Short mmCIF file of C-alpha atoms and ligand atoms in Angstrom, two decimals:
data_model
loop_
_atom_site.label_atom_id
_atom_site.label_comp_id
_atom_site.label_asym_id
_atom_site.label_seq_id
_atom_site.Cartn_x
_atom_site.Cartn_y
_atom_site.Cartn_z
CA MET A 1 0.00 0.00 0.00
CA ASN A 2 2.85 2.35 0.86
CA VAL A 3 4.58 1.58 -2.43
CA TYR A 4 1.40 2.54 -4.26
CA ASP A 5 0.94 5.68 -2.16
CA SER A 6 4.56 6.68 -2.76
CA GLY A 7 3.95 6.32 -6.51
CA THR A 8 0.96 8.70 -6.30
CA ILE A 9 3.00 11.19 -4.27
CA LEU A 10 5.77 11.07 -6.85
CA SER A 11 3.30 11.59 -9.65
CA ASP A 12 1.66 14.56 -7.84
CA LEU A 13 5.02 16.18 -7.09
CA SER A 14 6.28 15.85 -10.63
CA ILE A 15 3.94 18.70 -11.58
CA LEU A 16 5.68 20.91 -9.02
CA GLY A 17 8.91 20.14 -10.84
CA TYR A 18 10.32 17.61 -8.39
CA LYS A 19 12.35 14.69 -9.74
CA LEU A 20 13.38 11.50 -7.99
CA THR A 21 17.01 11.15 -6.89
CA ASP A 22 18.63 7.97 -5.71
CA ASN A 23 21.14 9.91 -3.61
CA VAL A 24 19.50 11.25 -0.47
CA LYS A 25 22.36 13.71 0.09
CA LYS A 26 21.42 15.49 -3.14
CA ALA A 27 17.73 15.81 -2.24
CA ASP A 28 15.98 19.14 -1.58
CA LEU A 29 12.98 17.30 -0.17
CA VAL A 30 12.94 13.94 1.62
CA ILE A 31 9.58 12.25 2.11
CA ILE A 32 9.43 9.37 4.56
CA ASN A 33 6.35 7.26 3.97
CA THR A 34 6.12 5.22 7.15
CA CYS A 35 4.51 1.99 8.29
CA THR A 36 3.55 1.00 11.85
CA ILE A 37 2.11 -2.44 11.24
CA ARG A 38 4.80 -4.06 13.41
CA GLU A 39 7.22 -2.65 15.96
CA LYS A 40 10.18 -3.23 13.66
CA ALA A 41 8.72 -1.03 10.91
CA GLU A 42 8.21 1.77 13.39
CA GLN A 43 11.77 1.46 14.71
CA LYS A 44 13.09 1.61 11.16
CA ALA A 45 11.17 4.84 10.50
CA PHE A 46 12.55 6.49 13.65
CA SER A 47 16.10 5.39 12.95
CA PHE A 48 15.87 6.78 9.39
CA LEU A 49 14.48 10.04 10.80
CA GLY A 50 17.49 10.15 13.15
CA ARG A 51 19.80 10.00 10.15
CA MET A 52 17.83 12.76 8.48
CA ALA A 53 18.40 15.02 11.51
CA ASP A 54 22.16 14.86 10.81
CA LEU A 55 21.58 15.64 7.16
CA LYS A 56 19.34 18.59 7.98
CA ASN A 57 22.04 20.02 10.29
CA LYS A 58 24.49 19.96 7.42
CA LYS A 59 21.99 21.29 4.88
CA PRO A 60 19.50 23.64 6.59
CA GLY A 61 17.45 24.29 3.42
CA LEU A 62 16.52 20.63 3.19
CA MET A 63 12.78 19.96 3.63
CA ILE A 64 11.71 16.82 5.46
CA ALA A 65 8.21 15.40 5.26
CA ILE A 66 6.89 12.48 7.23
CA GLY A 67 3.77 10.70 6.09
CA GLY A 68 1.96 7.39 6.39
CA CYS A 69 0.81 5.46 9.43
CA LEU A 70 3.44 6.70 11.89
CA ALA A 71 2.59 10.33 11.09
CA GLN A 72 -1.08 9.49 11.59
CA GLN A 73 -0.52 7.62 14.83
CA GLU A 74 1.93 10.07 16.40
CA ALA A 75 0.22 13.21 15.08
CA LYS A 76 0.24 14.92 18.47
CA ASN A 77 3.67 13.83 19.66
CA ILE A 78 5.62 13.87 16.48
CA LEU A 79 7.03 17.35 16.89
CA LYS A 80 8.33 16.44 20.34
CA ARG A 81 10.10 13.38 18.95
CA VAL A 82 11.28 14.84 15.65
CA PRO A 83 11.10 18.65 15.94
CA PHE A 84 13.07 19.23 12.74
CA VAL A 85 10.40 17.93 10.32
CA ASP A 86 8.80 20.48 7.98
CA ILE A 87 5.68 18.57 6.96
CA VAL A 88 3.55 15.94 8.71
CA PHE A 89 0.83 14.39 6.55
CA GLY A 90 -1.63 11.63 7.42
CA THR A 91 -2.80 8.62 5.43
CA ASN A 92 -5.93 10.29 4.08
CA VAL A 93 -4.51 13.58 2.80
CA LEU A 94 -1.99 12.48 0.18
CA GLY A 95 -3.62 14.76 -2.39
CA ARG A 96 -2.94 17.80 -0.20
CA LEU A 97 0.82 17.19 0.06
CA PRO A 98 1.81 19.64 -2.73
CA ALA A 99 -0.14 22.41 -0.92
CA LEU A 100 1.49 21.48 2.40
CA ILE A 101 4.94 21.70 0.83
CA ARG A 102 4.13 25.18 -0.51
CA GLN A 103 2.77 26.20 2.89
CA ALA A 104 5.91 25.03 4.74
CA GLU A 105 8.13 26.78 2.18
CA LYS A 106 6.20 30.03 2.57
CA THR A 107 5.81 30.17 6.33
CA GLY A 108 8.99 28.36 7.38
CA GLU A 109 6.88 26.53 9.97
CA THR A 110 5.90 22.89 10.21
CA ALA A 111 2.78 22.19 8.16
CA ILE A 112 0.62 19.45 9.70
CA ASP A 113 -2.44 17.72 8.24
CA VAL A 114 -3.56 14.39 9.66
CA ASP A 115 -7.28 14.86 9.11
CA MET A 116 -9.05 11.56 8.55
CA SER A 117 -12.59 12.82 8.24
CA GLY A 118 -12.56 13.71 4.53
CA LYS A 119 -13.11 11.27 1.68
CA SER A 120 -9.97 9.76 0.19
CA ARG A 121 -9.42 10.36 -3.51
CA SER A 122 -11.08 7.91 -5.85
CA ALA A 123 -10.08 9.29 -9.25
CA LEU A 124 -6.38 9.97 -9.81
CA THR A 125 -4.39 11.82 -12.40
CA ILE A 126 -1.30 9.90 -13.40
CA HIS A 127 1.45 12.23 -14.53
CA ALA A 128 4.25 9.70 -14.95
CA LYS A 129 5.15 8.98 -18.59
CA LYS A 130 5.89 5.31 -17.98
CA THR A 131 4.72 2.78 -15.44
CA PRO A 132 6.49 -0.42 -14.40
CA ILE A 133 5.60 -3.70 -16.16
CA THR A 134 3.94 -4.84 -12.96
CA ASP A 135 2.30 -2.29 -10.70
CA TYR A 136 -0.23 -1.81 -7.91
CA VAL A 137 -3.65 -0.20 -8.09
CA THR A 138 -5.53 0.46 -4.87
CA ILE A 139 -9.19 -0.49 -4.96
CA MET A 140 -10.02 0.35 -1.37
CA ARG A 141 -8.54 2.00 1.69
CA GLY A 142 -8.77 1.39 5.43
CA CYS A 143 -10.27 -1.59 7.21
CA ASP A 144 -13.34 -2.40 9.32
CA ASN A 145 -12.22 -5.76 10.65
CA TYR A 146 -10.55 -4.80 13.91
CA CYS A 147 -8.35 -7.84 14.36
CA THR A 148 -7.21 -7.35 17.95
CA TYR A 149 -3.47 -7.20 17.14
CA CYS A 150 -3.77 -4.76 14.27
CA VAL A 151 -3.26 -1.01 14.06
CA VAL A 152 -4.59 -0.54 10.52
CA PRO A 153 -8.19 0.50 11.36
CA TYR A 154 -6.82 3.19 13.69
CA VAL A 155 -4.23 4.67 11.35
CA ARG A 156 -5.86 4.06 7.98
CA GLY A 157 -9.46 4.65 8.98
CA ARG A 158 -12.73 3.02 7.92
CA GLU A 159 -12.94 0.83 4.86
CA THR A 160 -13.86 2.77 1.72
CA SER A 161 -13.93 1.42 -1.82
CA ARG A 162 -13.02 3.38 -4.91
CA LEU A 163 -15.58 3.53 -7.70
CA PRO A 164 -15.17 0.63 -10.13
CA GLU A 165 -15.02 3.01 -13.10
CA ASP A 166 -12.14 4.91 -11.45
CA VAL A 167 -10.25 1.68 -10.80
CA VAL A 168 -10.80 0.45 -14.36
CA ASN A 169 -9.80 3.84 -15.78
CA GLU A 170 -6.61 3.90 -13.75
CA ILE A 171 -5.67 0.42 -14.94
CA LYS A 172 -6.36 1.42 -18.57
CA ILE A 173 -4.16 4.52 -18.26
CA ARG A 174 -1.37 2.51 -16.68
CA VAL A 175 -1.65 -0.15 -19.40
CA LYS A 176 -1.22 2.60 -22.01
CA LYS A 177 1.93 3.65 -20.16
CA GLY A 178 3.44 0.17 -20.15
CA MET A 179 1.88 -1.85 -17.34
CA LYS A 180 1.17 -5.50 -18.21
CA GLU A 181 0.31 -6.91 -14.80
CA VAL A 182 -1.80 -5.30 -12.09
CA THR A 183 -2.04 -6.17 -8.42
CA LEU A 184 -5.31 -4.91 -6.99
CA LEU A 185 -4.77 -3.73 -3.45
CA GLY A 186 -6.88 -3.57 -0.34
CA GLN A 187 -6.73 -4.79 3.26
CA ASN A 188 -9.71 -7.03 2.58
CA VAL A 189 -10.39 -7.11 -1.15
CA ASN A 190 -13.22 -9.63 -0.79
CA SER A 191 -15.46 -7.05 0.79
CA TYR A 192 -14.81 -4.54 -2.03
CA GLY A 193 -17.86 -2.41 -2.78
CA LYS A 194 -20.16 -4.15 -0.28
CA LYS A 195 -20.64 -1.22 2.06
CA GLU A 196 -21.20 1.26 -0.74
CA GLY A 197 -23.35 -1.10 -2.83
CA LEU A 198 -20.88 -0.99 -5.74
CA SER A 199 -19.90 -3.93 -7.93
CA SER A 200 -18.61 -6.98 -6.06
CA PHE A 201 -14.92 -7.87 -6.10
CA SER A 202 -15.49 -10.74 -8.55
CA GLU A 203 -17.32 -8.33 -10.85
CA LEU A 204 -14.44 -5.88 -10.63
CA LEU A 205 -12.03 -8.68 -11.52
CA ALA A 206 -14.16 -9.54 -14.55
CA MET A 207 -14.01 -5.87 -15.67
CA ALA A 208 -10.22 -5.87 -15.30
CA ASN A 209 -10.06 -9.15 -17.23
CA ASP A 210 -11.69 -7.37 -20.20
CA ILE A 211 -9.06 -4.61 -20.38
CA GLU A 212 -7.19 -4.88 -23.64
CA GLY A 213 -3.41 -5.02 -23.32
CA LEU A 214 -3.50 -6.09 -19.67
CA GLN A 215 -1.98 -9.54 -19.43
CA ARG A 216 -2.17 -10.55 -15.80
CA ILE A 217 -4.20 -9.77 -12.69
CA ARG A 218 -3.26 -10.41 -9.08
CA PHE A 219 -4.78 -9.18 -5.83
CA THR A 220 -3.92 -8.84 -2.19
CA THR A 221 -5.07 -9.21 0.55
CA SER A 222 -7.92 -11.59 0.76
CA HIS A 223 -9.56 -12.21 4.15
CA PRO A 224 -10.57 -15.87 4.61
CA LYS A 225 -13.92 -15.01 6.24
CA ASP A 226 -15.08 -13.21 3.08
CA LEU A 227 -13.61 -15.49 0.43
CA SER A 228 -16.70 -16.19 -1.67
CA LEU A 229 -17.53 -19.02 -4.03
CA ASN A 230 -17.76 -16.42 -6.83
CA LEU A 231 -14.17 -15.42 -6.20
CA ILE A 232 -13.05 -19.05 -6.10
CA HIS A 233 -14.78 -19.55 -9.46
CA ALA A 234 -13.03 -16.48 -10.85
CA PHE A 235 -9.79 -18.50 -10.72
CA ARG A 236 -11.41 -20.95 -13.12
CA ASP A 237 -13.18 -18.44 -15.35
CA LEU A 238 -10.86 -15.44 -15.78
CA GLU A 239 -7.89 -16.29 -17.95
CA LYS A 240 -5.85 -13.27 -16.80
CA LEU A 241 -6.23 -14.02 -13.09
CA CYS A 242 -2.96 -15.54 -11.89
CA ASN A 243 -2.78 -18.96 -10.33
CA HIS A 244 -1.95 -17.71 -6.85
CA ILE A 245 -3.79 -16.55 -3.75
CA HIS A 246 -2.39 -14.95 -0.63
CA LEU A 247 -4.77 -15.97 2.15
CA PRO A 248 -3.47 -15.00 5.59
CA ILE A 249 -4.56 -17.39 8.32
CA GLN A 250 -2.51 -15.95 11.26
CA SER A 251 -2.86 -19.05 13.51
CA GLY A 252 -3.84 -22.70 13.37
CA SER A 253 -5.58 -22.59 16.76
CA ASN A 254 -9.29 -21.79 17.05
CA LYS A 255 -8.78 -20.34 20.51
CA ILE A 256 -6.14 -17.89 19.25
CA LEU A 257 -8.13 -17.06 16.09
CA LYS A 258 -11.04 -16.11 18.35
CA LYS A 259 -8.82 -13.93 20.53
CA MET A 260 -7.51 -12.31 17.36
CA ASN A 261 -11.11 -11.60 16.25
CA ARG A 262 -10.47 -13.18 12.86
CA LYS A 263 -14.07 -14.49 12.58
CA TYR A 264 -13.27 -17.87 11.00
CA THR A 265 -12.15 -21.22 12.33
CA ARG A 266 -9.33 -23.50 11.29
CA GLU A 267 -11.95 -25.88 9.83
CA ALA A 268 -13.61 -23.11 7.77
CA TYR A 269 -10.19 -22.09 6.42
CA LEU A 270 -9.34 -25.69 5.47
CA GLU A 271 -12.69 -25.97 3.69
CA LYS A 272 -11.91 -22.87 1.59
CA ILE A 273 -8.50 -24.26 0.69
CA GLY A 274 -10.28 -27.46 -0.37
CA SER A 275 -12.67 -25.52 -2.63
CA LEU A 276 -9.81 -23.54 -4.17
CA ARG A 277 -7.85 -26.71 -4.88
CA SER A 278 -10.87 -28.47 -6.34
CA VAL A 279 -11.26 -25.60 -8.85
CA LYS A 280 -7.50 -25.17 -9.46
CA PRO A 281 -5.52 -28.15 -8.20
CA ASP A 282 -2.15 -26.48 -8.77
CA ILE A 283 -2.99 -23.05 -7.33
CA ALA A 284 -0.15 -21.54 -5.29
CA ILE A 285 -1.26 -20.61 -1.78
CA THR A 286 0.72 -18.32 0.50
CA THR A 287 -0.15 -17.05 3.95
CA ASP A 288 0.73 -14.81 6.91
CA MET A 289 1.21 -16.16 10.44
CA ILE A 290 1.68 -14.48 13.77
CA VAL A 291 3.47 -16.46 16.46
CA GLY A 292 3.49 -15.65 20.16
CA PHE A 293 0.12 -13.91 20.30
CA PRO A 294 -0.71 -13.13 23.99
CA GLY A 295 -1.65 -16.37 25.76
CA GLU A 296 -0.52 -18.69 22.92
CA ALA A 297 0.22 -22.01 24.68
CA GLU A 298 2.79 -24.48 23.35
CA SER A 299 -0.10 -26.77 22.33
CA GLU A 300 -1.73 -23.93 20.35
CA PHE A 301 1.51 -23.22 18.54
CA ALA A 302 1.67 -26.97 17.80
CA GLU A 303 -1.74 -26.61 16.11
CA THR A 304 -0.22 -23.97 13.83
CA LEU A 305 2.64 -26.31 12.91
CA ASP A 306 0.13 -29.08 12.30
CA LEU A 307 -1.95 -26.86 10.00
CA MET A 308 1.18 -26.03 8.02
CA LYS A 309 1.78 -29.75 7.51
CA THR A 310 -1.82 -30.27 6.39
CA ILE A 311 -1.85 -27.43 3.85
CA GLU A 312 1.78 -27.24 2.67
CA PHE A 313 1.82 -23.57 1.71
CA ASP A 314 3.88 -22.33 -1.23
CA GLY A 315 5.17 -19.43 0.82
CA LEU A 316 4.88 -17.92 4.27
CA PHE A 317 5.28 -14.49 5.83
CA ALA A 318 5.67 -15.14 9.54
CA PHE A 319 5.93 -12.54 12.28
CA ALA A 320 6.51 -12.52 16.01
CA TYR A 321 3.60 -10.74 17.65
CA SER A 322 4.45 -7.18 18.64
CA ASP A 323 2.32 -4.83 20.72
CA ARG A 324 0.71 -1.96 18.84
CA GLN A 325 -0.38 0.56 21.41
CA LEU A 326 -3.61 1.50 19.64
CA ALA A 327 -4.68 -2.12 19.13
CA PRO A 328 -6.67 -3.96 21.87
CA ALA A 329 -4.27 -6.93 22.19
CA SER A 330 -1.65 -4.61 23.65
CA SER A 331 -3.61 -4.70 26.89
CA PHE A 332 -4.21 -8.48 26.87
CA ASN A 333 -2.70 -10.58 29.69
CA ASP A 334 -0.19 -13.43 29.32
CA LYS A 335 2.29 -11.78 27.00
CA LEU A 336 5.00 -14.16 25.84
CA GLU A 337 8.69 -13.60 26.33
CA GLU A 338 10.64 -12.38 23.30
CA GLY A 339 12.84 -15.51 23.42
CA VAL A 340 9.83 -17.82 23.17
CA LYS A 341 8.38 -15.85 20.26
CA LYS A 342 11.70 -15.93 18.44
CA GLU A 343 12.07 -19.66 18.98
CA ARG A 344 8.58 -20.33 17.60
CA LEU A 345 9.18 -18.04 14.65
CA LEU A 346 12.37 -19.91 13.72
CA LYS A 347 10.60 -23.27 14.05
CA LEU A 348 7.82 -22.12 11.74
CA LEU A 349 10.18 -20.69 9.14
CA ASP A 350 12.28 -23.82 9.28
CA LEU A 351 9.26 -26.02 8.58
CA GLN A 352 8.18 -23.79 5.68
CA LYS A 353 11.65 -23.94 4.12
CA GLU A 354 11.11 -27.61 3.38
CA TYR A 355 7.74 -27.01 1.66
CA THR A 356 9.09 -24.09 -0.36
CA ARG A 357 12.02 -26.24 -1.46
CA ARG A 358 9.75 -29.12 -2.43
CA LYS A 359 7.26 -26.90 -4.29
CA ASN A 360 10.06 -25.15 -6.17
CA LYS A 361 11.71 -28.47 -7.07
CA ALA A 362 8.47 -29.68 -8.63
CA PHE A 363 8.99 -27.05 -11.37
CA ILE A 364 12.27 -28.60 -12.59
CA ASN A 365 12.02 -29.67 -16.26
CA LYS A 366 8.67 -27.92 -16.63
CA ILE A 367 8.06 -25.13 -19.12
CA VAL A 368 6.56 -22.10 -17.41
CA THR A 369 5.19 -18.80 -18.67
CA VAL A 370 7.21 -15.85 -17.43
CA LEU A 371 6.27 -12.19 -17.63
CA VAL A 372 9.62 -10.51 -18.25
CA GLU A 373 10.06 -7.68 -15.74
CA GLY A 374 13.62 -6.61 -16.60
CA PRO A 375 17.26 -7.30 -15.83
CA SER A 376 17.74 -9.08 -12.54
CA LYS A 377 19.02 -6.94 -9.65
CA LYS A 378 22.00 -9.25 -9.42
CA ASN A 379 23.40 -7.70 -12.60
CA ASN A 380 24.01 -4.42 -10.79
CA SER A 381 25.51 -5.75 -7.60
CA ASP A 382 27.67 -8.37 -9.33
CA LYS A 383 30.99 -6.71 -10.16
CA PRO A 384 29.46 -3.90 -12.26
CA ASN A 385 32.66 -3.32 -14.21
CA ALA A 386 33.23 -6.88 -15.28
CA ILE A 387 32.60 -7.63 -18.95
CA SER A 388 30.25 -10.53 -19.07
CA GLN A 389 28.77 -12.20 -22.11
CA ASP A 390 25.45 -12.79 -20.48
CA LEU A 391 22.85 -10.74 -18.75
CA GLN A 392 20.48 -12.14 -16.15
CA TRP A 393 16.82 -11.30 -16.54
CA THR A 394 13.96 -11.80 -14.20
CA GLY A 395 10.22 -12.36 -14.24
CA ARG A 396 7.51 -14.33 -12.51
CA THR A 397 5.32 -17.32 -13.20
CA PRO A 398 1.53 -17.05 -12.67
CA GLU A 399 2.18 -18.76 -9.31
CA ASN A 400 4.34 -15.75 -8.38
CA LYS A 401 7.59 -17.73 -8.41
CA ILE A 402 10.57 -15.62 -9.37
CA VAL A 403 12.35 -16.98 -12.44
CA ASN A 404 15.83 -15.79 -13.39
CA PHE A 405 17.16 -16.61 -16.82
CA THR A 406 20.15 -15.68 -18.89
CA LEU A 407 20.14 -14.00 -22.27
CA ASP A 408 23.00 -13.42 -24.66
CA ARG A 409 24.37 -9.94 -23.94
CA THR A 410 25.45 -9.52 -27.56
CA ASP A 411 21.93 -8.69 -28.64
CA LEU A 412 20.73 -6.15 -26.10
CA SER A 413 18.17 -4.59 -28.43
CA CYS A 414 16.50 -7.96 -28.74
CA ASN A 415 16.66 -8.29 -24.96
CA ASP A 416 14.93 -4.95 -24.47
CA HIS A 417 12.29 -6.12 -26.85
CA LEU A 418 11.45 -8.87 -24.34
CA LEU A 419 10.46 -6.48 -21.57
CA GLY A 420 6.82 -7.02 -20.66
CA LYS A 421 6.49 -10.09 -22.89
CA LEU A 422 5.21 -13.48 -21.79
CA ILE A 423 7.85 -16.02 -22.72
CA ASN A 424 8.30 -19.75 -22.24
CA VAL A 425 11.11 -20.78 -19.93
CA ARG A 426 12.29 -24.29 -19.15
CA ILE A 427 13.15 -24.57 -15.45
CA GLU A 428 16.49 -26.21 -14.70
CA LYS A 429 17.25 -25.34 -11.12
CA ALA A 430 15.28 -24.63 -7.95
CA LEU A 431 16.89 -22.30 -5.42
CA SER A 432 15.42 -21.44 -2.02
CA ASN A 433 13.59 -18.30 -3.17
CA SER A 434 13.66 -18.49 -6.93
CA LEU A 435 13.87 -20.71 -10.00
CA LYS A 436 16.47 -20.67 -12.74
CA GLY A 437 15.87 -21.62 -16.34
CA THR A 438 16.49 -21.07 -20.04
CA PRO A 439 14.06 -19.49 -22.51
CA VAL A 440 12.61 -22.01 -24.93
CA THR A 441 13.63 -21.29 -28.52
CA ASP A 442 12.27 -22.50 -31.86
CA ILE A 443 14.24 -24.18 -34.65
CA LYS A 444 15.63 -20.83 -35.75
CA GLY A 445 16.90 -20.22 -32.23
CA GLU A 446 14.32 -17.53 -31.52
CA ILE A 447 12.60 -17.14 -28.20
CA THR A 448 9.04 -18.45 -28.10
CA TYR A 449 6.24 -16.36 -26.70
CA ALA A 450 3.34 -17.69 -24.70
CA ALA A 451 -0.04 -17.21 -26.36
N1 LIG B 1 -5.15 -6.99 5.81
C1 LIG B 1 -4.28 -8.09 5.83
C2 LIG B 1 -3.06 -7.89 6.69
C3 LIG B 1 -2.28 -6.66 6.59
S1 LIG B 1 -1.03 -6.53 7.77
C4 LIG B 1 -5.03 -9.31 6.38
O1 LIG B 1 -5.94 -9.18 7.15
O2 LIG B 1 -4.61 -10.37 6.04
C5 LIG B 1 0.15 -7.74 7.22
C6 LIG B 1 0.46 -8.78 8.24
O3 LIG B 1 1.17 -8.23 9.34
C7 LIG B 1 -0.73 -9.46 8.90
O4 LIG B 1 -1.29 -10.43 8.08
C8 LIG B 1 -0.13 -10.04 10.15
O5 LIG B 1 0.38 -11.33 9.93
C9 LIG B 1 1.03 -9.07 10.46
N2 LIG B 1 0.73 -8.26 11.64
C10 LIG B 1 -0.20 -7.30 11.78
N3 LIG B 1 -0.17 -6.77 13.02
C11 LIG B 1 0.80 -7.43 13.70
C12 LIG B 1 1.32 -7.36 15.02
N4 LIG B 1 0.81 -6.51 15.93
N5 LIG B 1 2.34 -8.17 15.35
C13 LIG B 1 2.86 -9.04 14.46
N6 LIG B 1 2.41 -9.17 13.20
C14 LIG B 1 1.38 -8.37 12.83
FE1 LIG B 2 -5.55 -5.52 10.15
FE2 LIG B 2 -7.35 -7.47 10.32
FE3 LIG B 2 -7.84 -5.32 8.83
FE4 LIG B 2 -6.01 -7.08 8.03
S1 LIG B 2 -8.20 -7.47 8.26
S2 LIG B 2 -5.80 -4.86 8.05
S3 LIG B 2 -5.12 -7.72 9.95
S4 LIG B 2 -7.63 -5.35 11.04
#
């Protein structure tokens, strides 16, 4: 969500004449778009702000803006903690940032706007000339679920859906500017439009599926309690919808799920996985887990491990529970020691490693369709001055597996031509977080494209 928001900020500021720099020391304006979902994210934001204080001392004209969830959460205290910031903007006022910058420039005083009462923008103007091959589009903001560990409803506000025509328009504009794959974003995409009586999420997916030039659709995040049969069927019916779902479960124990206010049981979750697999037997399923929730007994953690063995996820994002002051669980009893949480986290990640390895290995010798996203990052970090014959490229399969492959460096123009194309790649090697392969060529030695 923050990546998407940062993109909109960048687009809005480009009309004021700002350009992106990759060297923070050269910047006239630094915008820190923060996250407070877990303690670690918050610590990172404060430590970056600390570094900015040094920079501001050396370069007094430098403007510093802090936005996102931390700005929203700490609205009242932020100037005590970081008195040198010039602009504080909340999660619902992104569109007003250019005006806040002007205000701070004019008055020389900190401009603050963390108002959450107004409507967030639905229609957007996209000023950027080009968009990435794969990009995000927000379909809704905020959340009404109030999971007891989570700060989102307090810092991002109530759930509001954008109008379907605005979402579709934004995708179309981005497609014209080069996007081939969209990830529709929301905290709970399954409840898209319900409150406002707009189209349902499956209907929105069908509209996106009809957009000419768009090749792939993904979405995140899907809440298990609202995963409908219509959405499950969309995986069968919409050819552009990728063969992957991220369905966070958080815990394998019914007692903990109840304390988390997740509103589904382990059995209901397993049933939904069953339905998904009956429609798409090879669908990739990834999840989020929290270990060490207040009161989590060893036996309840064992239920989580057991669930992992039953489902065999393709991927896992696991987190040690951390208190978020605004969220109710921060005042729950029976908090677990950090050491216990860490131990459980490692155990969980260790178990997942085996499933990831096995799932990745199953791709060896298979031909997969890869959307080419560009040269792999490794090219830049790997001895940049060395003259190599080959260039590593990267893309993803519909299951969201990263595939790296090598192309002959001698024909760079042909390589560039591949950007954003769906090509066939034969997988030769499975690494822990990615696959490696070779593009399939025809008799003339030319790369073959997927239909
Ligand atoms: N809306 C999404 C989750 C967004 S937050 C959903 O409901 O699935 C991303 C992940 O951060 C959550 O799935 C959860 O696993 C983790 N998380 C959120 N709050 C947390 C906390 N207080 N401590 C540890 N992990 C947390
Ligand atoms: Fe947080 Fe729960 Fe909403 Fe996800 S669904 S954002 S975890 S409150």
